[in-house]
Coordinates of C-alpha atoms in Angstrom, one line a residue:
Chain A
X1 CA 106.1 156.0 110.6
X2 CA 106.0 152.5 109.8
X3 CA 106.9 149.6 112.1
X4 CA 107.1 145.8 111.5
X5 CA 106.0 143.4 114.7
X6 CA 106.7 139.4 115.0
X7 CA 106.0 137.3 117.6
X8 CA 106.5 135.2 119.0
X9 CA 110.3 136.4 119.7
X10 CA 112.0 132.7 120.8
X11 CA 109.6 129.1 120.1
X12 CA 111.1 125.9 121.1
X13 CA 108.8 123.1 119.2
X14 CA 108.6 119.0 119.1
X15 CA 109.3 117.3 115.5
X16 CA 106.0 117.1 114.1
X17 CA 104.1 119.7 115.5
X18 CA 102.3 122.7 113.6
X19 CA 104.3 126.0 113.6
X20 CA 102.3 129.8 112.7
X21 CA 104.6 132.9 113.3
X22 CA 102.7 136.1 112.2
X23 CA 104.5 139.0 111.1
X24 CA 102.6 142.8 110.7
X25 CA 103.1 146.0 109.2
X26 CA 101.6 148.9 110.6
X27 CA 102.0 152.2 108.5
X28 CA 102.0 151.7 105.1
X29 CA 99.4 150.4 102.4
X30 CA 99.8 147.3 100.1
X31 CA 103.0 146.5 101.2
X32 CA 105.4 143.9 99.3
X33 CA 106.1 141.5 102.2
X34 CA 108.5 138.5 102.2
X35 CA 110.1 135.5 104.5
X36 CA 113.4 134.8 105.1
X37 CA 115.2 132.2 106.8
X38 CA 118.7 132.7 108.0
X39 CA 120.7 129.4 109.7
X40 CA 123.4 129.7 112.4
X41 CA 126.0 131.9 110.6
X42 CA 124.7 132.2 107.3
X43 CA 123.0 134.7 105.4
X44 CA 119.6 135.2 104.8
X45 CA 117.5 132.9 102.6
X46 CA 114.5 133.9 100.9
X47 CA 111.6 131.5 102.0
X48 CA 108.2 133.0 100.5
X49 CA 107.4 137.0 99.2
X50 CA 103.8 138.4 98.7
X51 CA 103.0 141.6 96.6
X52 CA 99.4 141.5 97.5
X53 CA 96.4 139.5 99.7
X54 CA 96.1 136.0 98.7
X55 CA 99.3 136.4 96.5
X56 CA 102.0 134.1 97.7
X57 CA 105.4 133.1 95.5
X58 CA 107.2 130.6 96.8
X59 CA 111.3 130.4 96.2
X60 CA 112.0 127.0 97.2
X61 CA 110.6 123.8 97.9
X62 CA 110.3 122.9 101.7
X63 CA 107.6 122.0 104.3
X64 CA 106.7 125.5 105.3
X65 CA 103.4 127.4 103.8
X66 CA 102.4 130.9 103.9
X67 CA 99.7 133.6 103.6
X68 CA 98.4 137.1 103.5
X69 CA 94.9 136.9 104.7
X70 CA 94.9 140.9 105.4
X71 CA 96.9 143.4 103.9
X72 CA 99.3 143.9 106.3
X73 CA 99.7 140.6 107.9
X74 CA 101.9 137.9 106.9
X75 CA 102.2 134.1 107.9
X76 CA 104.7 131.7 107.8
X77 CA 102.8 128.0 109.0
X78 CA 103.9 124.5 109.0
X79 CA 101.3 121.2 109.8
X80 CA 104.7 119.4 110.7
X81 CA 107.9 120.6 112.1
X82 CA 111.1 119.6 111.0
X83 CA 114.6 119.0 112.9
X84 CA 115.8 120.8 109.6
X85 CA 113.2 124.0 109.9
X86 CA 114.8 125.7 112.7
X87 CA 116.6 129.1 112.0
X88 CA 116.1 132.4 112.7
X89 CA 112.9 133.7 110.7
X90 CA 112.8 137.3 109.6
X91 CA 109.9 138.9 108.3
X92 CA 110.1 142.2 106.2
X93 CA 108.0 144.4 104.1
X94 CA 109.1 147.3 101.0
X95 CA 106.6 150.4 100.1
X96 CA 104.5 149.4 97.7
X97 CA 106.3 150.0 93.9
X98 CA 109.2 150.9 95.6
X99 CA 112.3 148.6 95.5
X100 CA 115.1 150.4 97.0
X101 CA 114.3 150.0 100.6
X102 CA 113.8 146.8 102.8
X103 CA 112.7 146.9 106.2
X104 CA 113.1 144.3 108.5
X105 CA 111.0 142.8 111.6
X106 CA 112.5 141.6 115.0
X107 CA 113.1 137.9 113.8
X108 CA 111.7 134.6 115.6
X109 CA 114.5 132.0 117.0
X110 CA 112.8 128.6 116.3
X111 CA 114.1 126.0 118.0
X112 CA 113.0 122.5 116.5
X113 CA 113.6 119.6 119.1
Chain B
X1 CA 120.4 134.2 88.7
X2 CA 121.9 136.7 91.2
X3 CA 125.1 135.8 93.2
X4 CA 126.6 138.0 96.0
X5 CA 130.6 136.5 97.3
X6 CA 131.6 138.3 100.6
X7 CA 135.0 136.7 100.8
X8 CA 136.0 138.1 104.2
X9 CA 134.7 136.1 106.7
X10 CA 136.2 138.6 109.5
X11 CA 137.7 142.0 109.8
X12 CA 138.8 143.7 112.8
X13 CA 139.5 147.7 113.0
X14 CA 140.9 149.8 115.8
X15 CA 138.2 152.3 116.9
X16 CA 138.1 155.8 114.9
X17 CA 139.8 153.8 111.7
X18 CA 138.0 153.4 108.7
X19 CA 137.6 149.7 107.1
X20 CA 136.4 148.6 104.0
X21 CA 133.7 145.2 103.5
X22 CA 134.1 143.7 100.1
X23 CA 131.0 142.7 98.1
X24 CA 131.4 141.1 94.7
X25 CA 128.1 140.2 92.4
X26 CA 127.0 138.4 89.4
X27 CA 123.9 139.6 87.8
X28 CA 122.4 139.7 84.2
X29 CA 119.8 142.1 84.6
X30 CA 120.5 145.7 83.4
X31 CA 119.3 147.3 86.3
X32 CA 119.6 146.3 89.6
X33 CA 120.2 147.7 93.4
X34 CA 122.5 146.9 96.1
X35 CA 121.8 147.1 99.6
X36 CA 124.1 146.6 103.2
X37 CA 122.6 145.7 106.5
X38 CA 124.1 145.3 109.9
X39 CA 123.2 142.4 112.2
X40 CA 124.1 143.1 115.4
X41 CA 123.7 139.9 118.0
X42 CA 120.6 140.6 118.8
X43 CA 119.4 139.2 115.5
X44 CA 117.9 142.5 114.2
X45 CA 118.6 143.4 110.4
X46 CA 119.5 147.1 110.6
X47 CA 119.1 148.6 106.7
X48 CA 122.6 151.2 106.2
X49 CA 122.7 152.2 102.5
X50 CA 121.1 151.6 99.3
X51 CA 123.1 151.9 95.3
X52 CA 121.2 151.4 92.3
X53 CA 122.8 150.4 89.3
X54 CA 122.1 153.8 87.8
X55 CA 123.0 155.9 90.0
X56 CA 125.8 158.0 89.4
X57 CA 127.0 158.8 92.5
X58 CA 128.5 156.5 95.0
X59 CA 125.9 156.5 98.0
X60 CA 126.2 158.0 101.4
X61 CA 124.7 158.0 104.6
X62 CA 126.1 159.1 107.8
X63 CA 129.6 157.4 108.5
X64 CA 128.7 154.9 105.6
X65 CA 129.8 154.9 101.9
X66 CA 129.2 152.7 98.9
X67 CA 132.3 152.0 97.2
X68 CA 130.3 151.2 93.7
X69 CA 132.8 150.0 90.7
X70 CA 130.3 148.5 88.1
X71 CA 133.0 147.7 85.5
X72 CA 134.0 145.3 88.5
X73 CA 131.2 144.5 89.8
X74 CA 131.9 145.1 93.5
X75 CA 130.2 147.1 96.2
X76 CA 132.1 147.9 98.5
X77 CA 130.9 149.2 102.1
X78 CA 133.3 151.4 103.7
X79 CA 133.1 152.7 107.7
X80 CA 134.8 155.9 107.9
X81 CA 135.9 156.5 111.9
X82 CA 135.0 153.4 113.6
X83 CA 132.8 152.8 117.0
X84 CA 132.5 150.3 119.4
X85 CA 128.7 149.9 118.4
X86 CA 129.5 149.0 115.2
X87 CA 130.7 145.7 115.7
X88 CA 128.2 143.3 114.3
X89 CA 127.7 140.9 111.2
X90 CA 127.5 143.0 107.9
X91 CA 125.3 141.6 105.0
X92 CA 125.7 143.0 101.5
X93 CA 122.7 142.1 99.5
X94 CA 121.1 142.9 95.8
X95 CA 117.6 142.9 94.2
X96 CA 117.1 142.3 90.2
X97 CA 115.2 144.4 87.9
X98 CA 112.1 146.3 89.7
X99 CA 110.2 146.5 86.6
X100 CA 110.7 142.4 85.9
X101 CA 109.6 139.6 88.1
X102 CA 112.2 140.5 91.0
X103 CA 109.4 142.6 93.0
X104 CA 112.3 143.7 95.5
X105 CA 113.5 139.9 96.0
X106 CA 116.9 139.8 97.7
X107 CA 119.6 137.8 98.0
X108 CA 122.6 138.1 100.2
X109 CA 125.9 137.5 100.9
X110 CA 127.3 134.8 103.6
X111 CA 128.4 138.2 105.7
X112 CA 131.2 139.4 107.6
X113 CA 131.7 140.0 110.9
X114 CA 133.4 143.2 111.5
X115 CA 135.4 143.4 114.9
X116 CA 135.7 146.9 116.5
X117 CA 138.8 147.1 119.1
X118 CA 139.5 149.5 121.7

């Protein structure tokens, strides 16, 4: 069956400091795989979405970065931390070709002081 | 460009009624699929039930039905006999056209948080 892991689960971070949150998928192949962002009691925002290794979209402008560098591993990175970047970041991943199912991982609780 | 309105910001239900979560969308793509997740506090987005725009059948699954009216453009979840454990933030959501550039993109509502009372 397939599973979706993020870690870390909670990060509390200075202003200015570099941020990497890794997301993976584990049974599945050539997974679509996407980013969101969801503030305190708001809906989800879509931050980046990959449909294959190396092959990163970005949806809007902002000071967070992305990439694939395996097939099943996805990472959302910063080189400097904003007050404005914390949120609750959700990883998920959809079957390759297959658009009517979105699964999501655990989320990460970033905390930007 | 895709536009989901949840105008309910909260609901409450007695346990073992059924209640109904309005989802309204804007879309110009021809096809198109509509999706509802549950976010319970722990954070977790918990996938309940897909519609696509084709479909002629409203969807079910479990104690969950898609109320889909196309004409209006609404997507309605409805929770037939209500738990406890279903109280949580629900999230309706829709992706564009799969063959186009959407590649499963979604975009979702502001949610509403459904209240289950003893």
């Amino acid at each position: 069956s397939q599973t979706i892991h993020q870690w870390p689960a909670t990060l509390v971070q200075p202003v200015g400091s570099p941020l990497s949150l890794e997301c993976t998928v584990e049974g599945t192949s050539n997974p679509n795989l996407y980013w969101y962002r969801q503030a305190a009691g708001r809906g989800l925002q879509l931050l980046f979405y990959s449909v294959g290794i190396g092959q990163i979209s970005s949806e809007v402008p902002q000071n967070l970065s992305a990439s694939r560098p395996q097939d099943r591993q996805f990472i959302l990175s910063s080189k400097k931390l904003l007050l404005s970047d914390s949120g609750f970041y959700l990883c998920a991943f959809g079957e390759w070709g297959s658009y009517n199912e979105q699964f999501f991982g655990p989320g990460t609780r970033l905390t930007v002081l | 460009a895709q536009k989901i309105t949840q105008t309910q910001p909260g609901m409450f239900v007695q346990e073992k009624e059924a209640v109904t979560l309005d989802c309204t969308y804007d879309t110009s793509d021809p096809s198109y699929g509509l999706f509802w997740y549950k976010q319970p506090s722990s954070g977790e987005m918990i996938f309940l039930i897909y519609q696509g725009s084709y479909d002629q059948q409203n969807a079910t699954e479990g104690r969950y039905s898609l109320n889909f009216q196309k004409a209006r453009k609404s997507a309605n979840l409805v929770i037939s006999a209500s738990q406890l454990g279903d109280s949580a933030m629900y999230f309706c959501a829709m992706r564009g056209n799969a063959g186009g550039t959407s590649y499963g993109k979604l975009t979702f509502g502001q949610g509403t948080i459904l209240t289950v009372h003893p």
